[in-house]
Amino acid sequence: MRSVDEQLARALAAAVRPAPVRVAISEAQGLLCAEEVVAERALPGFDQAAVDGYAVRSVDTQAAGEEPVLLPVVGEIASGSRQPRRLQPGQAVRIATGAPLPTLADAVLPTGYTDGHHARVTVHQPVPSAAFVRRTGEDVQTGDVAVRRGSVIGSAQVGLLAAVGRSKVLVYPRPRVSIISLGDELVDIDRTPGQGQVYDVNSYALAAAARDAGAEVNRVGIVPSEVKRLREVVESRLLLSEIVVIAGGVGGELADEVRSAIADLGDVDMTRVAMHPGSVQGFGRLGADAVPTFLLPGNPMSALVVFEVMVRPLIRAAQGKRNPHRRVVTARLLSPVTSTKDRRGFLRGQLLRDEANGEYLVQPLGLSGSHLLSSLAEANCLLLIGEETTEVPVGEEVQVSFLAQRG
């Protein structure tokens, strides 16, 4: 039986980052930047007012600390104005936030420092040079790196790209993941199951898990187990995917049909991994491009756990994430747990935080059966129980891996 760490290492060794593509910045959110974005212009591009008020020479306001100073208001500059203005000594110009400063002005006098008059303004408080002014290049200088290669592009990065005039950016695209579901007992959710039939849960649940991991997903859905048809589908998806996931077909006669269908596409190692649930699984690299291909259990609960442990880290690694793994913390058990000897347990649980001392607490969920999908829907973490541990009493500490957070 292969260890979890060894199986995971095999999967991660197959991670291939898709070639960079240039996309509109509105489509870049969540992706990794694939270039050093160098600013071709300063930000701000000109000296501008930081507040509504009056553009002035600071020296003309200094006496206002002792007695009011009167300055004639000789005009107004609106935001977006392209009309050049020149300020003469002893004058003021009304100015809006973001508007360009007139020549000779070195400060902005906020309206609150004055009586607010339009023709002649009374200054009650002086301002120093550069007060309430956004200087040219204060944020970004020409030639500065605005967004670095390898940075995750979030809302702030999109805003900065727009601010330096970039409409497109080179990014590493999301890895394409194809999800195939096998099983003669399966029907799609828009049909009524007959005797002995069940809904196809896996293709929907695994597609959602892949999207959550950051992949671009193609949910192929149910594929007949007939060898020729299955081979055609798998071969076609290998041409359009960085990762292929096949749920079902890891045991019994169906497993033999799967092996026959993909035998000449590459090697898939069907093995037992020292984990529970989901010990029976397969992994290999198929097609001319050696596409990482996973065979997962047909049981939806087991399939989701194997996906979380094996497939999700590969998707994250293919995106170039420095750490493809979930956050792990130590938590104290609120109920006892049991686990299978010689297998690493991945048990679902609900992680809580003790507000009094900040300690993590964890309540195990649905420990009586690996088929209990409802308990995973309630879970926000997985308890990680070591291979040599069969029982953990109440109050003991265990390692806990975060799942997607709610709220």
mmCIF file of C-alpha atoms in Angstrom:
data_model
loop_
_atom_site.group_PDB
_atom_site.id
_atom_site.type_symbol
_atom_site.label_atom_id
_atom_site.label_comp_id
_atom_site.label_asym_id
_atom_site.label_seq_id
_atom_site.Cartn_x
_atom_site.Cartn_y
_atom_site.Cartn_z
ATOM 1 C CA MET A 1 0.000 0.000 0.000
ATOM 2 C CA ARG A 2 1.476 3.344 -1.079
ATOM 3 C CA SER A 3 1.683 6.216 1.412
ATOM 4 C CA VAL A 4 -0.355 9.388 0.972
ATOM 5 C CA ASP A 5 2.802 11.486 0.734
ATOM 6 C CA GLU A 6 4.301 9.281 -1.983
ATOM 7 C CA GLN A 7 1.118 9.310 -4.067
ATOM 8 C CA LEU A 8 0.788 13.074 -3.690
ATOM 9 C CA ALA A 9 4.427 13.584 -4.663
ATOM 10 C CA ARG A 10 3.806 11.619 -7.870
ATOM 11 C CA ALA A 11 0.853 13.847 -8.697
ATOM 12 C CA LEU A 12 2.647 17.121 -7.937
ATOM 13 C CA ALA A 13 5.629 16.073 -10.042
ATOM 14 C CA ALA A 14 3.268 16.138 -13.042
ATOM 15 C CA ALA A 15 2.252 19.775 -12.533
ATOM 16 C CA VAL A 16 2.651 21.795 -15.724
ATOM 17 C CA ARG A 17 1.801 25.476 -15.808
ATOM 18 C CA PRO A 18 -0.175 26.445 -18.960
ATOM 19 C CA ALA A 19 1.611 28.797 -21.362
ATOM 20 C CA PRO A 20 0.962 32.503 -20.660
ATOM 21 C CA VAL A 21 -1.762 34.323 -22.563
ATOM 22 C CA ARG A 22 -2.596 38.017 -22.888
ATOM 23 C CA VAL A 23 -6.051 38.931 -21.627
ATOM 24 C CA ALA A 24 -8.059 42.065 -20.914
ATOM 25 C CA ILE A 25 -7.465 43.265 -17.373
ATOM 26 C CA SER A 26 -11.168 42.727 -16.646
ATOM 27 C CA GLU A 27 -10.569 39.000 -17.253
ATOM 28 C CA ALA A 28 -7.331 38.759 -15.257
ATOM 29 C CA GLN A 29 -8.698 38.701 -11.723
ATOM 30 C CA GLY A 30 -7.493 35.722 -9.695
ATOM 31 C CA LEU A 31 -4.765 34.793 -12.180
ATOM 32 C CA LEU A 32 -0.988 35.022 -11.771
ATOM 33 C CA CYS A 33 0.767 37.811 -13.622
ATOM 34 C CA ALA A 34 3.254 36.405 -16.155
ATOM 35 C CA GLU A 35 5.216 39.609 -16.805
ATOM 36 C CA GLU A 36 6.818 42.557 -15.073
ATOM 37 C CA VAL A 37 4.378 45.384 -15.787
ATOM 38 C CA VAL A 38 6.520 48.533 -16.083
ATOM 39 C CA ALA A 39 4.786 51.895 -15.821
ATOM 40 C CA GLU A 40 5.278 53.957 -18.978
ATOM 41 C CA ARG A 41 3.953 57.091 -17.294
ATOM 42 C CA ALA A 42 3.980 58.522 -13.806
ATOM 43 C CA LEU A 43 1.055 58.167 -11.436
ATOM 44 C CA PRO A 44 -0.276 60.789 -10.827
ATOM 45 C CA GLY A 45 0.692 62.173 -14.208
ATOM 46 C CA PHE A 46 0.604 65.813 -12.996
ATOM 47 C CA ASP A 47 0.508 67.787 -9.752
ATOM 48 C CA GLN A 48 -3.109 67.772 -8.648
ATOM 49 C CA ALA A 49 -5.314 68.939 -5.808
ATOM 50 C CA ALA A 50 -5.979 66.391 -3.073
ATOM 51 C CA VAL A 51 -9.008 68.316 -1.712
ATOM 52 C CA ASP A 52 -11.535 70.908 -2.815
ATOM 53 C CA GLY A 53 -10.274 74.395 -1.996
ATOM 54 C CA TYR A 54 -7.981 77.088 -3.372
ATOM 55 C CA ALA A 55 -4.688 76.693 -5.224
ATOM 56 C CA VAL A 56 -2.212 79.154 -3.675
ATOM 57 C CA ARG A 57 1.406 79.963 -3.142
ATOM 58 C CA SER A 58 2.015 78.778 0.418
ATOM 59 C CA VAL A 59 4.109 81.865 1.162
ATOM 60 C CA ASP A 60 1.023 84.039 0.588
ATOM 61 C CA THR A 61 -0.833 82.304 3.474
ATOM 62 C CA GLN A 62 1.796 82.405 6.205
ATOM 63 C CA ALA A 63 0.578 85.614 7.884
ATOM 64 C CA ALA A 64 -2.849 84.027 8.434
ATOM 65 C CA GLY A 65 -1.653 82.568 11.719
ATOM 66 C CA GLU A 66 -1.703 86.057 13.276
ATOM 67 C CA GLU A 67 -4.567 87.729 11.416
ATOM 68 C CA PRO A 68 -6.822 86.849 8.437
ATOM 69 C CA VAL A 69 -5.294 87.157 4.969
ATOM 70 C CA LEU A 70 -7.391 88.300 1.996
ATOM 71 C CA LEU A 71 -6.600 86.862 -1.454
ATOM 72 C CA PRO A 72 -8.456 87.684 -4.678
ATOM 73 C CA VAL A 73 -9.936 84.611 -6.402
ATOM 74 C CA VAL A 74 -9.049 84.906 -10.086
ATOM 75 C CA GLY A 75 -10.728 81.824 -11.531
ATOM 76 C CA GLU A 76 -11.720 78.191 -11.077
ATOM 77 C CA ILE A 77 -10.165 74.890 -12.219
ATOM 78 C CA ALA A 78 -12.497 71.916 -12.512
ATOM 79 C CA SER A 79 -11.457 68.275 -12.361
ATOM 80 C CA GLY A 80 -10.428 67.175 -15.856
ATOM 81 C CA SER A 81 -9.547 70.695 -16.970
ATOM 82 C CA ARG A 82 -6.945 70.858 -19.762
ATOM 83 C CA GLN A 83 -6.704 74.635 -19.856
ATOM 84 C CA PRO A 84 -3.272 75.704 -18.528
ATOM 85 C CA ARG A 85 -3.440 78.360 -15.809
ATOM 86 C CA ARG A 86 -0.796 80.539 -14.186
ATOM 87 C CA LEU A 87 -1.096 81.870 -10.668
ATOM 88 C CA GLN A 88 0.298 85.309 -9.858
ATOM 89 C CA PRO A 89 1.736 86.202 -6.428
ATOM 90 C CA GLY A 90 -0.958 87.160 -3.932
ATOM 91 C CA GLN A 91 -3.752 85.357 -5.806
ATOM 92 C CA ALA A 92 -5.879 82.232 -5.319
ATOM 93 C CA VAL A 93 -7.749 79.967 -7.736
ATOM 94 C CA ARG A 94 -10.711 77.787 -6.726
ATOM 95 C CA ILE A 95 -9.839 74.169 -7.474
ATOM 96 C CA ALA A 96 -11.620 70.804 -7.378
ATOM 97 C CA THR A 97 -10.163 67.539 -6.095
ATOM 98 C CA GLY A 98 -8.061 65.923 -8.829
ATOM 99 C CA ALA A 99 -7.735 69.100 -10.885
ATOM 100 C CA PRO A 100 -4.258 70.145 -12.124
ATOM 101 C CA LEU A 101 -2.496 72.855 -10.129
ATOM 102 C CA PRO A 102 -1.801 76.128 -11.933
ATOM 103 C CA THR A 103 1.802 77.204 -12.519
ATOM 104 C CA LEU A 104 3.480 78.727 -9.405
ATOM 105 C CA ALA A 105 0.925 77.162 -7.021
ATOM 106 C CA ASP A 106 2.633 74.866 -4.512
ATOM 107 C CA ALA A 107 -0.221 74.124 -2.094
ATOM 108 C CA VAL A 108 -3.980 73.776 -1.830
ATOM 109 C CA LEU A 109 -5.870 75.645 0.837
ATOM 110 C CA PRO A 110 -8.846 73.498 1.967
ATOM 111 C CA THR A 111 -12.191 75.276 1.939
ATOM 112 C CA GLY A 112 -12.443 74.753 5.696
ATOM 113 C CA TYR A 113 -9.392 76.951 6.235
ATOM 114 C CA THR A 114 -11.274 79.912 4.655
ATOM 115 C CA ASP A 115 -14.605 81.700 4.545
ATOM 116 C CA GLY A 116 -15.337 79.989 1.205
ATOM 117 C CA HIS A 117 -16.016 83.152 -0.785
ATOM 118 C CA HIS A 118 -15.711 83.160 -4.585
ATOM 119 C CA ALA A 119 -14.473 86.689 -5.342
ATOM 120 C CA ARG A 120 -12.158 87.349 -2.398
ATOM 121 C CA VAL A 121 -11.306 84.596 0.049
ATOM 122 C CA THR A 122 -10.394 85.148 3.690
ATOM 123 C CA VAL A 123 -7.663 82.779 4.835
ATOM 124 C CA HIS A 124 -7.883 81.796 8.519
ATOM 125 C CA GLN A 125 -5.089 79.203 8.625
ATOM 126 C CA PRO A 126 -1.790 78.988 6.709
ATOM 127 C CA VAL A 127 -0.610 75.949 4.746
ATOM 128 C CA PRO A 128 2.966 74.745 4.162
ATOM 129 C CA SER A 129 4.415 74.037 0.739
ATOM 130 C CA ALA A 130 3.070 70.799 -0.852
ATOM 131 C CA ALA A 131 0.091 70.687 1.522
ATOM 132 C CA PHE A 132 -2.943 68.846 0.087
ATOM 133 C CA VAL A 133 -1.163 68.235 -3.219
ATOM 134 C CA ARG A 134 -0.689 64.909 -5.001
ATOM 135 C CA ARG A 135 2.734 65.230 -6.587
ATOM 136 C CA THR A 136 3.614 63.878 -10.048
ATOM 137 C CA GLY A 137 4.880 60.293 -9.671
ATOM 138 C CA GLU A 138 4.067 60.200 -5.974
ATOM 139 C CA ASP A 139 2.424 56.788 -6.399
ATOM 140 C CA VAL A 140 4.356 55.294 -9.331
ATOM 141 C CA GLN A 141 7.335 56.723 -11.213
ATOM 142 C CA THR A 142 7.922 56.141 -14.919
ATOM 143 C CA GLY A 143 9.923 52.912 -15.185
ATOM 144 C CA ASP A 144 8.701 51.496 -11.861
ATOM 145 C CA VAL A 145 7.344 47.938 -11.768
ATOM 146 C CA ALA A 146 3.625 48.385 -11.159
ATOM 147 C CA VAL A 147 2.706 44.664 -10.960
ATOM 148 C CA ARG A 148 5.354 41.991 -10.513
ATOM 149 C CA ARG A 149 5.582 38.654 -12.290
ATOM 150 C CA GLY A 150 4.054 35.951 -10.108
ATOM 151 C CA SER A 151 1.692 38.316 -8.296
ATOM 152 C CA VAL A 152 -1.927 37.261 -7.954
ATOM 153 C CA ILE A 153 -4.045 39.816 -9.780
ATOM 154 C CA GLY A 154 -6.753 41.058 -7.443
ATOM 155 C CA SER A 155 -8.936 44.134 -7.471
ATOM 156 C CA ALA A 156 -6.051 46.413 -6.398
ATOM 157 C CA GLN A 157 -3.797 45.096 -9.170
ATOM 158 C CA VAL A 158 -6.553 45.524 -11.761
ATOM 159 C CA GLY A 159 -6.980 49.094 -10.575
ATOM 160 C CA LEU A 160 -3.241 49.772 -10.769
ATOM 161 C CA LEU A 161 -3.033 48.299 -14.269
ATOM 162 C CA ALA A 162 -5.844 50.605 -15.353
ATOM 163 C CA ALA A 163 -4.158 53.555 -13.637
ATOM 164 C CA VAL A 164 -0.935 53.069 -15.619
ATOM 165 C CA GLY A 165 -2.865 52.686 -18.871
ATOM 166 C CA ARG A 166 -2.687 48.933 -19.401
ATOM 167 C CA SER A 167 -5.771 47.415 -21.023
ATOM 168 C CA LYS A 168 -4.258 43.919 -21.308
ATOM 169 C CA VAL A 169 -1.798 41.887 -19.272
ATOM 170 C CA LEU A 170 0.111 38.616 -19.724
ATOM 171 C CA VAL A 171 -1.145 35.976 -17.280
ATOM 172 C CA TYR A 172 -0.891 32.286 -16.575
ATOM 173 C CA PRO A 173 -4.371 30.964 -17.446
ATOM 174 C CA ARG A 174 -6.386 28.650 -15.250
ATOM 175 C CA PRO A 175 -5.530 24.994 -15.874
ATOM 176 C CA ARG A 176 -8.278 23.243 -17.838
ATOM 177 C CA VAL A 177 -9.787 20.298 -15.973
ATOM 178 C CA SER A 178 -12.161 17.767 -17.535
ATOM 179 C CA ILE A 179 -14.489 15.781 -15.248
ATOM 180 C CA ILE A 180 -15.821 12.416 -16.465
ATOM 181 C CA SER A 181 -18.291 10.273 -14.525
ATOM 182 C CA LEU A 182 -18.579 6.503 -15.019
ATOM 183 C CA GLY A 183 -21.229 4.056 -13.832
ATOM 184 C CA ASP A 184 -24.049 2.155 -15.521
ATOM 185 C CA GLU A 185 -26.268 3.021 -12.549
ATOM 186 C CA LEU A 186 -25.972 6.777 -13.105
ATOM 187 C CA VAL A 187 -28.565 9.155 -14.553
ATOM 188 C CA ASP A 188 -28.306 12.917 -14.946
ATOM 189 C CA ILE A 189 -30.175 15.124 -12.520
ATOM 190 C CA ASP A 190 -32.766 16.183 -15.122
ATOM 191 C CA ARG A 191 -34.067 12.587 -15.300
ATOM 192 C CA THR A 192 -35.965 10.462 -12.779
ATOM 193 C CA PRO A 193 -33.888 7.490 -11.544
ATOM 194 C CA GLY A 194 -35.346 4.079 -12.233
ATOM 195 C CA GLN A 195 -34.972 0.969 -10.128
ATOM 196 C CA GLY A 196 -31.337 0.612 -9.082
ATOM 197 C CA GLN A 197 -30.314 3.957 -10.570
ATOM 198 C CA VAL A 198 -28.852 6.997 -8.790
ATOM 199 C CA TYR A 199 -28.145 10.581 -9.758
ATOM 200 C CA ASP A 200 -24.739 11.495 -11.115
ATOM 201 C CA VAL A 201 -23.326 13.367 -8.119
ATOM 202 C CA ASN A 202 -19.646 13.116 -8.929
ATOM 203 C CA SER A 203 -19.422 15.168 -12.106
ATOM 204 C CA TYR A 204 -21.265 18.088 -10.480
ATOM 205 C CA ALA A 205 -19.502 17.942 -7.122
ATOM 206 C CA LEU A 206 -16.016 17.469 -8.585
ATOM 207 C CA ALA A 207 -16.568 20.218 -11.155
ATOM 208 C CA ALA A 208 -17.501 22.580 -8.319
ATOM 209 C CA ALA A 209 -14.413 21.504 -6.353
ATOM 210 C CA ALA A 210 -12.195 22.119 -9.383
ATOM 211 C CA ARG A 211 -13.639 25.608 -9.898
ATOM 212 C CA ASP A 212 -13.087 26.346 -6.225
ATOM 213 C CA ALA A 213 -9.447 25.346 -6.690
ATOM 214 C CA GLY A 214 -9.130 27.857 -9.542
ATOM 215 C CA ALA A 215 -9.521 25.659 -12.615
ATOM 216 C CA GLU A 216 -11.382 26.202 -15.855
ATOM 217 C CA VAL A 217 -13.742 23.236 -15.823
ATOM 218 C CA ASN A 218 -15.379 21.121 -18.493
ATOM 219 C CA ARG A 219 -17.953 18.826 -16.919
ATOM 220 C CA VAL A 220 -18.221 16.034 -19.462
ATOM 221 C CA GLY A 221 -20.796 14.217 -17.338
ATOM 222 C CA ILE A 222 -21.779 10.580 -17.668
ATOM 223 C CA VAL A 223 -19.832 8.559 -20.234
ATOM 224 C CA PRO A 224 -20.824 4.970 -21.182
ATOM 225 C CA SER A 225 -18.412 2.349 -19.911
ATOM 226 C CA GLU A 226 -18.233 0.752 -23.368
ATOM 227 C CA VAL A 227 -14.528 0.584 -24.162
ATOM 228 C CA LYS A 228 -14.518 2.245 -27.581
ATOM 229 C CA ARG A 229 -16.750 5.145 -26.559
ATOM 230 C CA LEU A 230 -14.845 5.742 -23.325
ATOM 231 C CA ARG A 231 -11.546 5.775 -25.174
ATOM 232 C CA GLU A 232 -12.858 8.325 -27.675
ATOM 233 C CA VAL A 233 -14.029 10.644 -24.918
ATOM 234 C CA VAL A 234 -10.837 10.391 -22.883
ATOM 235 C CA GLU A 235 -8.650 10.894 -25.942
ATOM 236 C CA SER A 236 -10.606 13.984 -26.995
ATOM 237 C CA ARG A 237 -10.366 15.511 -23.516
ATOM 238 C CA LEU A 238 -6.605 14.944 -23.373
ATOM 239 C CA LEU A 239 -6.239 17.367 -26.277
ATOM 240 C CA LEU A 240 -8.141 20.102 -24.405
ATOM 241 C CA SER A 241 -7.092 19.611 -20.785
ATOM 242 C CA GLU A 242 -4.180 20.056 -18.429
ATOM 243 C CA ILE A 243 -5.812 17.592 -15.986
ATOM 244 C CA VAL A 244 -8.399 14.837 -16.485
ATOM 245 C CA VAL A 245 -10.443 13.381 -13.620
ATOM 246 C CA ILE A 246 -12.451 10.160 -14.075
ATOM 247 C CA ALA A 247 -14.813 9.270 -11.227
ATOM 248 C CA GLY A 248 -15.753 5.600 -10.966
ATOM 249 C CA GLY A 249 -14.103 2.592 -12.510
ATOM 250 C CA VAL A 250 -11.452 1.861 -9.884
ATOM 251 C CA GLY A 251 -12.882 -1.483 -8.835
ATOM 252 C CA GLY A 252 -14.627 -4.562 -10.245
ATOM 253 C CA GLU A 253 -15.355 -5.226 -13.921
ATOM 254 C CA LEU A 254 -15.633 -1.516 -14.674
ATOM 255 C CA ALA A 255 -12.010 -1.071 -13.677
ATOM 256 C CA ASP A 256 -11.005 -3.663 -16.293
ATOM 257 C CA GLU A 257 -12.980 -1.794 -18.955
ATOM 258 C CA VAL A 258 -11.318 1.480 -18.001
ATOM 259 C CA ARG A 259 -7.875 -0.109 -18.242
ATOM 260 C CA SER A 260 -8.712 -1.500 -21.683
ATOM 261 C CA ALA A 261 -10.020 1.858 -22.877
ATOM 262 C CA ILE A 262 -6.904 3.814 -21.929
ATOM 263 C CA ALA A 263 -4.247 1.121 -22.247
ATOM 264 C CA ASP A 264 -2.635 2.553 -25.381
ATOM 265 C CA LEU A 265 -2.922 6.185 -24.227
ATOM 266 C CA GLY A 266 -0.341 5.850 -21.468
ATOM 267 C CA ASP A 267 0.208 4.297 -18.059
ATOM 268 C CA VAL A 268 -2.258 4.721 -15.197
ATOM 269 C CA ASP A 269 -1.148 3.129 -11.975
ATOM 270 C CA MET A 270 -4.107 1.603 -10.146
ATOM 271 C CA THR A 271 -3.105 1.272 -6.530
ATOM 272 C CA ARG A 272 -4.172 1.324 -2.906
ATOM 273 C CA VAL A 273 -3.154 4.402 -0.969
ATOM 274 C CA ALA A 274 -2.872 4.352 2.818
ATOM 275 C CA MET A 275 -5.769 6.752 3.373
ATOM 276 C CA HIS A 276 -9.395 6.568 4.453
ATOM 277 C CA PRO A 277 -11.749 7.154 2.752
ATOM 278 C CA GLY A 278 -10.690 6.645 -0.852
ATOM 279 C CA SER A 279 -7.847 4.173 -0.602
ATOM 280 C CA VAL A 280 -8.448 2.664 -4.060
ATOM 281 C CA GLN A 281 -7.479 5.170 -6.761
ATOM 282 C CA GLY A 282 -5.406 5.600 -9.885
ATOM 283 C CA PHE A 283 -3.030 8.139 -11.331
ATOM 284 C CA GLY A 284 -0.999 8.365 -14.523
ATOM 285 C CA ARG A 285 -0.084 10.536 -17.488
ATOM 286 C CA LEU A 286 -1.907 9.988 -20.765
ATOM 287 C CA GLY A 287 -1.632 11.164 -24.343
ATOM 288 C CA ALA A 288 1.145 12.806 -26.304
ATOM 289 C CA ASP A 289 1.328 15.643 -23.750
ATOM 290 C CA ALA A 290 1.440 13.286 -20.735
ATOM 291 C CA VAL A 291 -1.684 14.841 -19.219
ATOM 292 C CA PRO A 292 -2.080 14.038 -15.499
ATOM 293 C CA THR A 293 -5.104 11.761 -15.198
ATOM 294 C CA PHE A 294 -6.806 10.691 -11.969
ATOM 295 C CA LEU A 295 -9.132 7.760 -11.401
ATOM 296 C CA LEU A 296 -11.285 8.394 -8.338
ATOM 297 C CA PRO A 297 -13.707 6.159 -6.437
ATOM 298 C CA GLY A 298 -17.322 6.159 -7.539
ATOM 299 C CA ASN A 299 -18.509 6.886 -4.005
ATOM 300 C CA PRO A 300 -19.123 10.682 -3.997
ATOM 301 C CA MET A 301 -17.852 11.179 -0.445
ATOM 302 C CA SER A 302 -14.648 9.264 -1.153
ATOM 303 C CA ALA A 303 -14.218 10.951 -4.538
ATOM 304 C CA LEU A 304 -14.399 14.415 -2.984
ATOM 305 C CA VAL A 305 -11.869 13.534 -0.282
ATOM 306 C CA VAL A 306 -9.411 12.078 -2.801
ATOM 307 C CA PHE A 307 -9.908 15.162 -4.963
ATOM 308 C CA GLU A 308 -9.179 17.406 -1.971
ATOM 309 C CA VAL A 309 -6.029 15.479 -1.025
ATOM 310 C CA MET A 310 -4.591 14.686 -4.465
ATOM 311 C CA VAL A 311 -6.162 16.722 -7.267
ATOM 312 C CA ARG A 312 -6.636 20.123 -5.666
ATOM 313 C CA PRO A 313 -2.925 20.575 -4.826
ATOM 314 C CA LEU A 314 -2.035 19.737 -8.445
ATOM 315 C CA ILE A 315 -4.478 22.364 -9.762
ATOM 316 C CA ARG A 316 -2.976 24.944 -7.414
ATOM 317 C CA ALA A 317 0.573 23.971 -8.354
ATOM 318 C CA ALA A 318 -0.307 24.241 -12.049
ATOM 319 C CA GLN A 319 -1.345 27.843 -11.351
ATOM 320 C CA GLY A 320 2.107 28.524 -9.934
ATOM 321 C CA LYS A 321 0.992 28.810 -6.307
ATOM 322 C CA ARG A 322 4.001 28.742 -3.996
ATOM 323 C CA ASN A 323 2.109 26.629 -1.470
ATOM 324 C CA PRO A 324 -0.613 24.530 -3.119
ATOM 325 C CA HIS A 325 -1.862 23.076 0.167
ATOM 326 C CA ARG A 326 -4.653 24.140 2.490
ATOM 327 C CA ARG A 327 -3.894 25.824 5.785
ATOM 328 C CA VAL A 328 -3.451 23.358 8.662
ATOM 329 C CA VAL A 329 -3.978 24.219 12.338
ATOM 330 C CA THR A 330 -4.084 22.331 15.649
ATOM 331 C CA ALA A 331 -7.500 21.943 17.273
ATOM 332 C CA ARG A 332 -8.858 20.284 20.404
ATOM 333 C CA LEU A 333 -11.426 17.504 19.951
ATOM 334 C CA LEU A 334 -14.969 18.005 21.271
ATOM 335 C CA SER A 335 -15.873 14.344 20.623
ATOM 336 C CA PRO A 336 -13.768 11.176 20.362
ATOM 337 C CA VAL A 337 -12.794 9.796 16.955
ATOM 338 C CA THR A 338 -11.725 6.436 15.622
ATOM 339 C CA SER A 339 -9.661 5.790 12.504
ATOM 340 C CA THR A 340 -8.478 2.820 10.465
ATOM 341 C CA LYS A 341 -5.072 1.476 11.439
ATOM 342 C CA ASP A 342 -2.278 1.870 8.891
ATOM 343 C CA ARG A 343 -4.246 4.484 6.969
ATOM 344 C CA ARG A 344 -4.237 8.247 7.294
ATOM 345 C CA GLY A 345 -7.725 9.347 8.230
ATOM 346 C CA PHE A 346 -9.376 12.333 6.550
ATOM 347 C CA LEU A 347 -12.437 12.807 8.725
ATOM 348 C CA ARG A 348 -14.892 15.637 8.236
ATOM 349 C CA GLY A 349 -15.450 18.097 11.018
ATOM 350 C CA GLN A 350 -16.648 21.525 12.034
ATOM 351 C CA LEU A 351 -13.920 23.888 13.178
ATOM 352 C CA LEU A 352 -14.794 26.431 15.871
ATOM 353 C CA ARG A 353 -12.864 29.165 17.687
ATOM 354 C CA ASP A 354 -12.976 29.644 21.453
ATOM 355 C CA GLU A 355 -13.541 33.382 21.803
ATOM 356 C CA ALA A 356 -12.156 33.391 25.349
ATOM 357 C CA ASN A 357 -8.651 32.161 24.506
ATOM 358 C CA GLY A 358 -8.539 31.949 20.702
ATOM 359 C CA GLU A 359 -8.058 28.174 20.771
ATOM 360 C CA TYR A 360 -9.350 26.097 17.858
ATOM 361 C CA LEU A 361 -11.948 23.445 18.682
ATOM 362 C CA VAL A 362 -13.215 20.771 16.305
ATOM 363 C CA GLN A 363 -16.421 18.758 16.310
ATOM 364 C CA PRO A 364 -16.183 15.542 14.234
ATOM 365 C CA LEU A 365 -19.092 14.901 11.857
ATOM 366 C CA GLY A 366 -20.538 11.738 10.323
ATOM 367 C CA LEU A 367 -17.861 9.320 11.413
ATOM 368 C CA SER A 368 -19.984 6.206 10.994
ATOM 369 C CA GLY A 369 -19.786 5.902 7.219
ATOM 370 C CA SER A 370 -17.720 7.076 4.255
ATOM 371 C CA HIS A 371 -20.915 7.380 2.196
ATOM 372 C CA LEU A 372 -22.374 10.210 4.280
ATOM 373 C CA LEU A 373 -22.176 13.104 1.832
ATOM 374 C CA SER A 374 -24.422 15.302 3.981
ATOM 375 C CA SER A 375 -21.773 15.457 6.711
ATOM 376 C CA LEU A 376 -19.224 16.816 4.231
ATOM 377 C CA ALA A 377 -21.697 19.520 3.257
ATOM 378 C CA GLU A 378 -21.755 20.573 6.930
ATOM 379 C CA ALA A 379 -17.986 20.341 7.341
ATOM 380 C CA ASN A 380 -15.550 23.223 7.114
ATOM 381 C CA CYS A 381 -12.440 21.142 7.781
ATOM 382 C CA LEU A 382 -10.873 17.697 7.599
ATOM 383 C CA LEU A 383 -9.343 16.073 10.677
ATOM 384 C CA LEU A 384 -5.976 14.536 9.793
ATOM 385 C CA ILE A 385 -5.457 11.356 11.812
ATOM 386 C CA GLY A 386 -2.067 9.617 11.573
ATOM 387 C CA GLU A 387 -1.609 6.132 10.168
ATOM 388 C CA GLU A 388 -0.682 4.622 13.556
ATOM 389 C CA THR A 389 -3.594 6.185 15.433
ATOM 390 C CA THR A 390 -6.870 4.302 15.830
ATOM 391 C CA GLU A 391 -8.515 6.302 18.633
ATOM 392 C CA VAL A 392 -8.301 9.892 19.816
ATOM 393 C CA PRO A 393 -10.178 10.812 23.036
ATOM 394 C CA VAL A 394 -12.068 14.001 23.818
ATOM 395 C CA GLY A 395 -9.793 16.917 24.666
ATOM 396 C CA GLU A 396 -6.784 15.700 22.687
ATOM 397 C CA GLU A 397 -5.268 17.863 19.960
ATOM 398 C CA VAL A 398 -5.414 16.882 16.276
ATOM 399 C CA GLN A 399 -4.254 18.459 13.038
ATOM 400 C CA VAL A 400 -7.040 20.042 11.016
ATOM 401 C CA SER A 401 -7.028 21.126 7.361
ATOM 402 C CA PHE A 402 -9.302 24.021 6.376
ATOM 403 C CA LEU A 403 -11.931 23.543 3.689
ATOM 404 C CA ALA A 404 -13.684 26.418 1.884
ATOM 405 C CA GLN A 405 -14.823 29.070 4.351
ATOM 406 C CA ARG A 406 -18.434 30.141 4.650
ATOM 407 C CA GLY A 407 -19.763 33.675 4.908
#
